[in-house]
Coordinates of C-alpha atoms in Angstrom, one line a residue:
X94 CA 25.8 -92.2 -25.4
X95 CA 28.5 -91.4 -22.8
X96 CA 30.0 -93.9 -20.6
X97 CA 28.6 -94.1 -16.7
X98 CA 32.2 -93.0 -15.9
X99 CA 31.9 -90.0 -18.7
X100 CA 28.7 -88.8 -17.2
X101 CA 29.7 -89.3 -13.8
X102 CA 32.9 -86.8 -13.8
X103 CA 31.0 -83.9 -16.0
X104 CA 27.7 -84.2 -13.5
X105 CA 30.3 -83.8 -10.5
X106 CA 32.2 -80.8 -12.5
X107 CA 28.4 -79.3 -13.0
X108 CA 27.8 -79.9 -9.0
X109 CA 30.8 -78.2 -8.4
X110 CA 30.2 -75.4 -10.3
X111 CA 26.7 -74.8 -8.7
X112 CA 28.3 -74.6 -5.9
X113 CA 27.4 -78.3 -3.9
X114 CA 29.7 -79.3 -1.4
X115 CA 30.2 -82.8 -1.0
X116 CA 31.4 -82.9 2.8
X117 CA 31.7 -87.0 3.7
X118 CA 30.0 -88.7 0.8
X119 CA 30.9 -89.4 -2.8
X120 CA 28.4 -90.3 -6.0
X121 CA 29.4 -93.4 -7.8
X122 CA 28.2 -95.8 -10.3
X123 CA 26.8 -99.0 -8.7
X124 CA 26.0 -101.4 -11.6
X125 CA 23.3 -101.0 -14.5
X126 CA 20.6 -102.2 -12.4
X127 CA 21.2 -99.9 -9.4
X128 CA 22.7 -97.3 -11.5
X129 CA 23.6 -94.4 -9.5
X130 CA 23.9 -93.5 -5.4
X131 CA 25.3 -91.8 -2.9
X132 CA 28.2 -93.8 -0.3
X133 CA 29.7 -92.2 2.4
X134 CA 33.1 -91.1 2.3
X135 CA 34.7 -89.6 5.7
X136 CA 33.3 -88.7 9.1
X137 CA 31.9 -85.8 9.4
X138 CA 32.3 -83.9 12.3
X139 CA 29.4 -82.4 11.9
X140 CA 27.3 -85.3 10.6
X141 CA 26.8 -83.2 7.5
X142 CA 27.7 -85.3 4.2
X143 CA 26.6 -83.3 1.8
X144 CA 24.8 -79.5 1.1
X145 CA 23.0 -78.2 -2.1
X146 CA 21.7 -74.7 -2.5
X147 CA 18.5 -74.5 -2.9
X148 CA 19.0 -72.4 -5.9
X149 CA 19.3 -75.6 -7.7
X150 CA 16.1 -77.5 -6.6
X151 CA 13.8 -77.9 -9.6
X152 CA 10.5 -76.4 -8.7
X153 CA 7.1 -74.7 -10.4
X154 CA 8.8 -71.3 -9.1
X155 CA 12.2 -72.1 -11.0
X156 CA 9.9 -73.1 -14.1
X157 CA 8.3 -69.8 -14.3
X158 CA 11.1 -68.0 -13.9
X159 CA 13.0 -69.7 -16.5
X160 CA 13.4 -66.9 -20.0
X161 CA 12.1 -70.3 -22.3
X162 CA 9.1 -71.9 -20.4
X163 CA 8.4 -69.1 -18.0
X164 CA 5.9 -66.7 -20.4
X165 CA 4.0 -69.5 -22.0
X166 CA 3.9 -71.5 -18.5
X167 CA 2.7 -68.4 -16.6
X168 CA -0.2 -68.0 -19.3
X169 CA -1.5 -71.4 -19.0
X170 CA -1.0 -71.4 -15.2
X171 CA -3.1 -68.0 -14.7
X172 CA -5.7 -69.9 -17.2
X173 CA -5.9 -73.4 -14.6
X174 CA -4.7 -75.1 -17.3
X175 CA -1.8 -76.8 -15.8
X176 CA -1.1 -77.5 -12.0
X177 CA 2.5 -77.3 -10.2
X178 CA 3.4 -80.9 -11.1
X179 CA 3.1 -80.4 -14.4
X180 CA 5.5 -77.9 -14.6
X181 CA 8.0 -79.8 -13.6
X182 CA 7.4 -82.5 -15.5
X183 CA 6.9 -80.2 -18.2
X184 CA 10.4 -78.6 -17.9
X185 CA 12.3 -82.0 -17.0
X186 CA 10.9 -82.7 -20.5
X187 CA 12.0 -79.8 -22.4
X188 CA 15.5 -79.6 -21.3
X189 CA 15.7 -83.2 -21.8
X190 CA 15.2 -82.9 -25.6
X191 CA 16.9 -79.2 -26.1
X192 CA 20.2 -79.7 -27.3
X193 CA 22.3 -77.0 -25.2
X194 CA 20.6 -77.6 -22.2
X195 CA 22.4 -76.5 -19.0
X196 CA 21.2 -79.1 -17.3
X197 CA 22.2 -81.8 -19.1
X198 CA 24.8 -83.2 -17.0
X199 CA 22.4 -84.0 -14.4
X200 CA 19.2 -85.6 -16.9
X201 CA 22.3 -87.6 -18.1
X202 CA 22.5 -88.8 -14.4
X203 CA 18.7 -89.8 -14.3
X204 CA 17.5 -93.1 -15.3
X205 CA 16.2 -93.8 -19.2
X206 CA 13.9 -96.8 -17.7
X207 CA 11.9 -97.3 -14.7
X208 CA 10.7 -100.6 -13.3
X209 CA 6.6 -99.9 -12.5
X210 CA 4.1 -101.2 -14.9
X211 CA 3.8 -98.3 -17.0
X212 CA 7.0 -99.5 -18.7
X213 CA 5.9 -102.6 -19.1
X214 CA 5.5 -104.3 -22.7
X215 CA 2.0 -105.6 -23.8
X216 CA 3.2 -108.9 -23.4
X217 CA 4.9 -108.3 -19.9
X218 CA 1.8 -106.3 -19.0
X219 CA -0.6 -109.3 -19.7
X220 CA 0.6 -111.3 -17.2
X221 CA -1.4 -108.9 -14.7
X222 CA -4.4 -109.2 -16.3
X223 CA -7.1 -109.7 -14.2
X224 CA -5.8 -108.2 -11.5
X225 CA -6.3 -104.6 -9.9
X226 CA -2.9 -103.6 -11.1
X227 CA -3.3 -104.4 -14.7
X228 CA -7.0 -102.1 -14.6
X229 CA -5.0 -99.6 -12.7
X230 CA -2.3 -99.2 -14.9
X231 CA -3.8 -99.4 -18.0
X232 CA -6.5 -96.5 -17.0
X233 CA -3.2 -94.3 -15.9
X234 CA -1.3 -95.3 -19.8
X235 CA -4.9 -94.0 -21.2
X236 CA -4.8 -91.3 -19.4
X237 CA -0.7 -89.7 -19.6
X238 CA -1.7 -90.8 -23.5
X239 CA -4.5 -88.6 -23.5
X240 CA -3.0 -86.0 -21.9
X241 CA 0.5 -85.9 -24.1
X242 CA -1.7 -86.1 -27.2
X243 CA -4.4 -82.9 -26.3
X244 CA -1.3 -80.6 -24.8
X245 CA 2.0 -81.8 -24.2
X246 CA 3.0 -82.6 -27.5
X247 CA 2.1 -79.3 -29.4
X248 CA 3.5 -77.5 -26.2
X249 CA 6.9 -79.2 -26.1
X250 CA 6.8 -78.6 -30.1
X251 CA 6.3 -74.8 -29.3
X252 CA 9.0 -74.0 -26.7
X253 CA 11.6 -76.2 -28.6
X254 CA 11.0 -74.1 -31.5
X255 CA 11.3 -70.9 -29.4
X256 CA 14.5 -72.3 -29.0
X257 CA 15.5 -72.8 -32.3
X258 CA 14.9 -76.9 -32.1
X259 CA 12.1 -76.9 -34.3
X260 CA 13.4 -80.6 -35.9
X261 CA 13.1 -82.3 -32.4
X262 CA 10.5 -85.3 -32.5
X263 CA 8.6 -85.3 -29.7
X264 CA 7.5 -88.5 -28.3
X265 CA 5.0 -89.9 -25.6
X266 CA 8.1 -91.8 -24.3
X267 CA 9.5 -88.7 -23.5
X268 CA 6.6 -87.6 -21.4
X269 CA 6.4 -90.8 -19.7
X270 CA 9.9 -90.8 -18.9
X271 CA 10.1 -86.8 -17.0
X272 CA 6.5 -88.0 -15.1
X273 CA 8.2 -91.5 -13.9
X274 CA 11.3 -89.1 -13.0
X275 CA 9.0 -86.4 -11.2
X276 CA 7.4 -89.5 -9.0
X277 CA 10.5 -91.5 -8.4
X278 CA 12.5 -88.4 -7.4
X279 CA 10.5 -85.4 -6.1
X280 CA 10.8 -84.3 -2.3
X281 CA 8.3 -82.4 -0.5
X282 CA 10.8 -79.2 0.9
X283 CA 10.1 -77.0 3.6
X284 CA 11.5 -73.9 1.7
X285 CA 12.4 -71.0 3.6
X286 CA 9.6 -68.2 3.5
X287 CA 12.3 -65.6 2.1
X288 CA 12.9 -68.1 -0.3
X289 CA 9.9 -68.5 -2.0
X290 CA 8.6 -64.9 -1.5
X291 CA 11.6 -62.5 -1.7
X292 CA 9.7 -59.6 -2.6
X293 CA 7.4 -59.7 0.5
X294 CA 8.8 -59.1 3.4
X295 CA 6.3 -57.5 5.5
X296 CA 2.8 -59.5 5.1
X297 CA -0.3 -59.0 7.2
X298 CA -0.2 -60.9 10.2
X299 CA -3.5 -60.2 11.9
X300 CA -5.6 -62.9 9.8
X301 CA -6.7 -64.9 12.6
X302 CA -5.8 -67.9 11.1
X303 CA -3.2 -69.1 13.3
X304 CA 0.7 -70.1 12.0
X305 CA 0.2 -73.3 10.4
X306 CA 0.5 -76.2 8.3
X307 CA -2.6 -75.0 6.2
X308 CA 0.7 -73.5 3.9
X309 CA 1.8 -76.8 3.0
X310 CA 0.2 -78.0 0.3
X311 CA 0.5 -81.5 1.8
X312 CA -0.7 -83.1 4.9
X313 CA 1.3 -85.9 6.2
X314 CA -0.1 -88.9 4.3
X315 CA 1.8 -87.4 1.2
X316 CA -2.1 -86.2 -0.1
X317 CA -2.2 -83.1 -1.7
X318 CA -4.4 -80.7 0.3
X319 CA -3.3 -77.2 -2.0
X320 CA -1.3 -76.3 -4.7
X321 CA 1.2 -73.8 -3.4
X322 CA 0.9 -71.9 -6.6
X323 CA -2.7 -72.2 -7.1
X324 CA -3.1 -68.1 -6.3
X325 CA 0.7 -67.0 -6.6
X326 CA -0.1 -65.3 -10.3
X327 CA -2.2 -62.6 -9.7
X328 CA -3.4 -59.7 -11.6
X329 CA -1.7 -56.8 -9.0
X330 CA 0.7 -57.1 -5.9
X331 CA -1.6 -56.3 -3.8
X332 CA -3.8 -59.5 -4.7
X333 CA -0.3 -61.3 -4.4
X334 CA 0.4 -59.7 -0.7
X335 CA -2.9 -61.2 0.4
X336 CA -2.8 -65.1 -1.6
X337 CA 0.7 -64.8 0.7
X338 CA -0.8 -63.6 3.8
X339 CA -3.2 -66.8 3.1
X340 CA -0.6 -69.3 2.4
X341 CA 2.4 -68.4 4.5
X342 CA 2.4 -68.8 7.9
X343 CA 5.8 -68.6 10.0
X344 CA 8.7 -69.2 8.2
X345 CA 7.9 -72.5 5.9
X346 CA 6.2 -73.1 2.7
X347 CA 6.1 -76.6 1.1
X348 CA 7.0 -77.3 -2.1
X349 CA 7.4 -80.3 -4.4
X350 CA 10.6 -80.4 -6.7
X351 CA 13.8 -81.9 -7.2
X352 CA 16.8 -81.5 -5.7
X353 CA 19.9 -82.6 -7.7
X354 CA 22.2 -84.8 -5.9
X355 CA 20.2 -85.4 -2.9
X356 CA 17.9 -87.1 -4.7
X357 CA 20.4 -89.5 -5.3
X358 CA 19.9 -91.2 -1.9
X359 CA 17.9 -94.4 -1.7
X360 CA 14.8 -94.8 0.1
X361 CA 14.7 -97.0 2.8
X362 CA 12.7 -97.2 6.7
X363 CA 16.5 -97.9 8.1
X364 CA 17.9 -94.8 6.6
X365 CA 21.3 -94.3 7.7
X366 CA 20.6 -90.3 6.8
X367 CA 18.4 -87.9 6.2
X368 CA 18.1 -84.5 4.6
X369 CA 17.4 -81.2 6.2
X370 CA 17.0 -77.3 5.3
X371 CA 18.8 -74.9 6.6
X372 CA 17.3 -71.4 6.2
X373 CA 20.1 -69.9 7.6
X374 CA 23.0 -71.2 7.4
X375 CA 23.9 -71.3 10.8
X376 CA 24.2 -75.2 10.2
X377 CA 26.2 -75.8 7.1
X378 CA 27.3 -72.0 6.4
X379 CA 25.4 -71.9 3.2
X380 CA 22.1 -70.2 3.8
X381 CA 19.0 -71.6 1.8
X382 CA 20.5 -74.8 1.4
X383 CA 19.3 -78.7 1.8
X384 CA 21.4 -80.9 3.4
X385 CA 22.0 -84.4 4.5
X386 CA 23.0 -85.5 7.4
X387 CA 24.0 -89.4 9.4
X388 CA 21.1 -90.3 11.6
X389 CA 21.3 -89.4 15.0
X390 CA 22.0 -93.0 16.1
X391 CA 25.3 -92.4 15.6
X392 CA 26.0 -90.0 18.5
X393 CA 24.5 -91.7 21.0
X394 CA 26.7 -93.4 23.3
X395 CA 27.7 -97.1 22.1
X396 CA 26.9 -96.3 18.7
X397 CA 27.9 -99.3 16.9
X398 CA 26.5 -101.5 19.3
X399 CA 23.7 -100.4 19.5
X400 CA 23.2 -100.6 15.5
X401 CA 24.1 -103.9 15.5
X402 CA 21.8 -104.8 18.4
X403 CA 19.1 -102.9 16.3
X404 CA 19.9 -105.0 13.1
X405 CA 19.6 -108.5 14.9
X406 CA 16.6 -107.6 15.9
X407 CA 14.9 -105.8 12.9
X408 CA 13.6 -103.4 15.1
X409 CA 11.7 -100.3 13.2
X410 CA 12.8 -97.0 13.9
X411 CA 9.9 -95.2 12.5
X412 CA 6.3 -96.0 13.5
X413 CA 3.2 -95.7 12.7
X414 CA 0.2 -95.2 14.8
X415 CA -3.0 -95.4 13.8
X416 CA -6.1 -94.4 15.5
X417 CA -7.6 -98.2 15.8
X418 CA -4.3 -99.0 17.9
X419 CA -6.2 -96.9 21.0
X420 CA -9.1 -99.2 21.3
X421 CA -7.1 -101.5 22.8
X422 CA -4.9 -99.5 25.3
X423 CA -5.4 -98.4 29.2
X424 CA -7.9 -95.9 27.8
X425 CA -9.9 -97.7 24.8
X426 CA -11.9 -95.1 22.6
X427 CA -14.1 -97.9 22.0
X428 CA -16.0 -100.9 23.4
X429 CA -14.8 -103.3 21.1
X430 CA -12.5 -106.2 22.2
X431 CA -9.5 -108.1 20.1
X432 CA -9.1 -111.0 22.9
X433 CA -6.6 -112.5 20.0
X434 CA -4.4 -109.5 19.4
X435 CA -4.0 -109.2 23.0
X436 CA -3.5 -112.7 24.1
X437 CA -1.0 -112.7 21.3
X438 CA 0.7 -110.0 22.4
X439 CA 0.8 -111.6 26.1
X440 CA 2.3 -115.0 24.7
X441 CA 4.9 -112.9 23.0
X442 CA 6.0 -111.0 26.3
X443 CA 5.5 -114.3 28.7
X444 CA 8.2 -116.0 25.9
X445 CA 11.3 -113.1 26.1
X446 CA 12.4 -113.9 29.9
X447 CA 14.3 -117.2 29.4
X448 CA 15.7 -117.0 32.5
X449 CA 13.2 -115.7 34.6
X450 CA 15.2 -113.2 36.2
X451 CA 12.5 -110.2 35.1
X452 CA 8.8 -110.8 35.7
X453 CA 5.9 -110.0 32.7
X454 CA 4.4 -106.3 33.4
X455 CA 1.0 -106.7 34.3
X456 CA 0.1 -104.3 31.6
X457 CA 2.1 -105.8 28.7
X458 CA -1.5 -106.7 27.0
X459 CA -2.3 -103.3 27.1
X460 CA 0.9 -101.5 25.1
X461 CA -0.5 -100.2 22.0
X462 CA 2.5 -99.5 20.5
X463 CA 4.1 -101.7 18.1
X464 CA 6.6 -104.3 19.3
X465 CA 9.2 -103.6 17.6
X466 CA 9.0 -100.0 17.8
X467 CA 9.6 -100.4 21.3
X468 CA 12.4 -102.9 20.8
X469 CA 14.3 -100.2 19.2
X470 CA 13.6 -97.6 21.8
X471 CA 14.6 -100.5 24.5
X472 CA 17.9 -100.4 22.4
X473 CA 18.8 -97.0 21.8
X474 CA 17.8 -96.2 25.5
X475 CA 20.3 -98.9 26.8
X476 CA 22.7 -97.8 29.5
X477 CA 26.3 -99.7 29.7
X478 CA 25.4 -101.9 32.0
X479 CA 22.5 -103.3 30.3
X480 CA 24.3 -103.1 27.2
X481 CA 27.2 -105.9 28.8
X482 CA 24.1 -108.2 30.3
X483 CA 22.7 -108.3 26.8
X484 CA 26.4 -109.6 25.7
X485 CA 26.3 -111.8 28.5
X486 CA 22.7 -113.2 27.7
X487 CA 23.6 -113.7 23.9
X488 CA 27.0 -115.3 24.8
X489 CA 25.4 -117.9 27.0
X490 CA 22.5 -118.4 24.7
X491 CA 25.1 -119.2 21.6
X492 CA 27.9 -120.6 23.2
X493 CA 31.6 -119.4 23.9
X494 CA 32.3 -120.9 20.4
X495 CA 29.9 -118.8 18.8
X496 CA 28.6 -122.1 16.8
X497 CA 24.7 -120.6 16.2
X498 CA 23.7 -117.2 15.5
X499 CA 20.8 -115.8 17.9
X500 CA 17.4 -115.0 15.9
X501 CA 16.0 -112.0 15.9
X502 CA 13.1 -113.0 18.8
X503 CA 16.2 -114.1 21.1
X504 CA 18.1 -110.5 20.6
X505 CA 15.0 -109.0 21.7
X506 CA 14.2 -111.2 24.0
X507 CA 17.6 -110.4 26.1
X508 CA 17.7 -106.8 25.3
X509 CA 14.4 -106.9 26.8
X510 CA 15.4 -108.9 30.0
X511 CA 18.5 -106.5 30.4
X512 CA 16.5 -103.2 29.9
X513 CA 13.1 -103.6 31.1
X514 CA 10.8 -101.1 29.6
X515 CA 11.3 -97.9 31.8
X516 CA 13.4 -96.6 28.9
X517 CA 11.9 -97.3 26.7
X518 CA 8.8 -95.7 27.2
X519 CA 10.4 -92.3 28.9
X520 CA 12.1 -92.0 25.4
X521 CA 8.6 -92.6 23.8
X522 CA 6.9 -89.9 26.0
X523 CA 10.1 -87.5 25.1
X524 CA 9.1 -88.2 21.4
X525 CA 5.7 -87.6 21.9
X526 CA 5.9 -84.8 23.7
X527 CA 8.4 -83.7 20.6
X528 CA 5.7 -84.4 18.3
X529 CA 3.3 -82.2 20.0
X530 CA 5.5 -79.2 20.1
X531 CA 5.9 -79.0 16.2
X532 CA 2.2 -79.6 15.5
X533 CA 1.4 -76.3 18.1
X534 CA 4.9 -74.6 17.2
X535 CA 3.0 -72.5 14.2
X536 CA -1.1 -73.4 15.0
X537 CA -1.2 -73.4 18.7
X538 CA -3.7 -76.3 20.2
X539 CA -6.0 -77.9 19.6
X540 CA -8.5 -75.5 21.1
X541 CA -7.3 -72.7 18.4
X542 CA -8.1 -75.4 15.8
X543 CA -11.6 -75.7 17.4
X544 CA -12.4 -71.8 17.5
X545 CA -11.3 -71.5 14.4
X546 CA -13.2 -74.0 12.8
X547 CA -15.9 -73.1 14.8
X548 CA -15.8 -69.3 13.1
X549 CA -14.5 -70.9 9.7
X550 CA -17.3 -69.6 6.9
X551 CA -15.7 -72.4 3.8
X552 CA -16.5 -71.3 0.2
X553 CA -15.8 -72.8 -2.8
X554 CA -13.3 -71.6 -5.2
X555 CA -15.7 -69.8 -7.5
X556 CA -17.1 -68.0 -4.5
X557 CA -13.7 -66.5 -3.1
X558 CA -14.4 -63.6 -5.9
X559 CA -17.2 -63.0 -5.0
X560 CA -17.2 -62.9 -1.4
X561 CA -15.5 -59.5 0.6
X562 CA -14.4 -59.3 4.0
X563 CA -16.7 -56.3 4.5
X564 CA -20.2 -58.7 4.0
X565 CA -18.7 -61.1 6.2
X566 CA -19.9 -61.0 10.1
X567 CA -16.8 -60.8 13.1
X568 CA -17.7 -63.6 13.6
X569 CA -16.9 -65.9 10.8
X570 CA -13.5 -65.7 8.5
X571 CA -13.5 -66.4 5.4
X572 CA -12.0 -70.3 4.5
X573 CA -11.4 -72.1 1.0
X574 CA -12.3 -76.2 1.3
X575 CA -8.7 -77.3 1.3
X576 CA -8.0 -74.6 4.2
X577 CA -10.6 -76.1 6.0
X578 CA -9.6 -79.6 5.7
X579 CA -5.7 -78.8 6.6
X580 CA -7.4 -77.6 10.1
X581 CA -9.3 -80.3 10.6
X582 CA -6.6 -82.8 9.7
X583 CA -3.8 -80.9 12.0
X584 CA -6.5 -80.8 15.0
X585 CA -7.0 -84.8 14.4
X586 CA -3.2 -84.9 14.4
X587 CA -3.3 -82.7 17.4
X588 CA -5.6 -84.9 19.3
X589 CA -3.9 -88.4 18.6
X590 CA -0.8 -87.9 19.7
X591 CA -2.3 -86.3 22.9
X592 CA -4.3 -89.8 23.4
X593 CA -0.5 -91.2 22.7
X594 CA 1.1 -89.6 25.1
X595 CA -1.8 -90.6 27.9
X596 CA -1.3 -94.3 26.9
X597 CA 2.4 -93.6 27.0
X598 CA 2.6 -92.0 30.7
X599 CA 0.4 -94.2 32.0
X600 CA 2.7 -97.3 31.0
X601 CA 5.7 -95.5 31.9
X602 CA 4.2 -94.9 35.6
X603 CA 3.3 -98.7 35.7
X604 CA 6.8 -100.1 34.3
X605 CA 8.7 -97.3 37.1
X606 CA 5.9 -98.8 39.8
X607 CA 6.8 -102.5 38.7
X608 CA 10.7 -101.7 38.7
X609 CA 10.4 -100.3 41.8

């Protein structure tokens, strides 16, 4: 095997020659545990570190397109015997074991071992037993087993003999390697329509289905609502015109692949970037093309400040909001009472005002959103002012010899004093608001999601042949299952972040009456 350093300069030669621009990062080799990443280089004017065509993303289209897998996968995939997933697993696979594989300079980049349970010894794997995990994974190992034994096996034999590698052994180890890959690796993209549909251009737009997420084959728990393939292989154009009109709404479809050298970025809640597409090119002048790009914390004003501020505290910049939050705001959906959660939450705002300067909102029992959510948004929201009383606060709090470090609680407790929570929550109402507009951007409200379920007639799969448009009444439309649950989920989406954005006003107009 080639050394990290070996594989390192032929995978950026192969980047290069697939035209990737690396703008302000650089790949390099970490250590054998971390392996691989991407570190930032230069400043980017533009923010943009890095741009990858989307030519080069690894996805079920790319797979039955390719001259090797393409025929036999497109059989089995007009048969149902394989989903989109395991075409991509399927092909990370093959051109792992073929010998002049184009894309071997980036499978030599990927990781041989994986750290979840499946990888685990017998002896490693029995000191879960008992517990869930243990069950769990060994009814998955039974199941990848069963699965590379009754097709994978003879089908990987098959293609590499197409290709003239008829002596290759094919082992489960290689199967469990390209599906730990796939789930470690694979991004959900927002393709560009044109992308993923070249050939149609002009699709019927008078479905009354509105624009909307019911393309993606994902809602946004990550759960798989519809394949984006499922109907794409049809027996005439015509029948592909209409599975497009279906699927297709606006200018997004969602797809699940793998996008070399993106996909070299490490997860984390504190990202400090984030990938984008850019249909166009009007972005990073290369049309169809993923990019990524430093979080937006650092153009705001007092940037570095500001991220240290946000570090000290461990304030979260994402947030989750779930529905049970609401039963305890201004307007509870419920009748149900958490006296603790809310005299907790009480205690915790009567304790930030050390010195008493700013009094405890009369409504601080009745913020449903997390703490240190709004910590963050206190932070970023920060004007100069408050940003030289938090210094002062700390300063005094520490000493002029610096000779403790504040926690975390005292950080917030002094951006807090400083800031107040009018900016906080005007910022969260802006988001909010933000939020709304891209869940209507493509659907419309919440009331088209209700008239349309409303007419929705759902079938089953084995139905849809059967059923015509011309035996159905004006006033149903025709609806697979998974279409109808992508409505109802968006409307539920809808309709939570409207109850939100009442609980977020409604603060805002008390902390702006209190201020005042």
């Amino acid at each position: 095997m080639a050394s990290p350093e070996v594989n390192l300069e032929q995978f950026l030669q192969w980047l290069q020659a697939n035209r990737v621009e690396l703008r302000g990062c650089n790949i390099k080799y970490s250590d054998s545990n971390k392996g691989f990443g991407i570190f930032s280089d230069k400043e980017a004017s533009d923010g943009v570190l890095l741009v990858v065509p989307l030519d080069l993303a690894i996805t079920p289209m790319r797979v039955l397109q390719e001259p090797l897998l393409g025929p036999e996968c497109r059989a089995m995939f007009e048969e149902g015997e394989v989903d989109d997933r395991f075409l991509i697993i399927l092909f990370l696979m093959v051109e792992r074991l073929r010998k002049n594989s184009s894309w071997k300079p980036y499978l030599d980049m990927l990781p041989t071992t994986f750290g979840n349970p499946l990888w685990f010894t017998d002896d490693e794997l029995l000191e879960l037993k008992g517990s869930t995990l243990y069950r769990a994974t060994e009814l998955q190992k039974k199941n990848l087993l069963s699965l590379f034994d009754d097709k994978v096996k003879a089908l990987v034999k098959k293609l590499l003999t197409l290709d003239g590698d008829s002596k290759i052994e094919v082992c489960f180890e290689d199967f469990l390697w390209a599906n730990s890959v796939f789930w470690a690796r694979a991004l959900n993209i927002p393709l560009p329509r044109s992308f993923v549909f070249p050939e149609i251009q002009e699709v019927n737009e008078s479905c009354s289905i509105n624009k909307s997420c019911e393309a993606s084959p994902h809602n946004e728990n990550g759960e798989k609502s519809k394949s984006y393939l499922e109907s794409q292989v049809q027996e005439s154009d015509n029948q592909v015109k209409e599975v497009a009109s279906d699927l297709v709404r606006g200018d997004t479809v969602w797809v699940e692949g793998l996008v070399p050298g993106i996909d070299f970025c490490n997860h984390d809640l504190k990202a400090a970037a984030t990938w984008e597409v850019d249909g166009t090119g009007l972005i990073t002048g290369v049309p169809s093309s993923m990019y990524l790009l430093s979080e937006a914390i650092n153009s705001v004003p007092f940037a570095e400040s500001k991220t240290q501020l946000l570090e000290a505290q461990k304030a979260e910049m994402r947030c989750l909001l779930p529905r049970s939050l609401l039963d305890h705001g201004f307007f509870p959906l419920g009748t149900q009472k958490d006296v603790y959660n809310s005299k907790c939450k009480l205690d915790q705002v009567c304790n930030y005002s050390w010195s008493g300067q700013r009094k405890t909102p009369s409504y601080a029992s009745k913020l449903v959103f997390p703490e240190n959510f709004l910590s963050a948004l206190r932070t970023i929201a920060m004007q100069e002012d408050e940003l030289f009383k938090v210094s002062s606060l700390l300063e005094e709090l520490v000493g002029s010899g610096g000779e403790r470090q504040p926690s975390n609680t005292e950080v917030q407790a002094a951006v807090w004093e400083a800031c107040g929570d009018c900016g906080a929550l005007q910022l969260l109402v802006d988001l909010l608001h933000m939020k709304l507009m891209d869940l209507e951007e493509t659907s419309g409200t919440e009331d088209c999601d209700n008239n349309l379920l409303n007419k929705a007639l759902v079938i089953e799969i084995q139905e849809q042949k059967k059923c015509s448009k011309t035996n159905v009444s004006e006033e149903h439309i025709l609806m697979s299952r998974n279409k109808w649950s992508c409505v109802v989920y968006r409307r539920g989406q809808k309709q939570l972040t409207r109850l939100f954005i009442k609980e977020a006003e409604h603060a805002l107009q008390l902390s702006l009456s209190e201020e005042s």
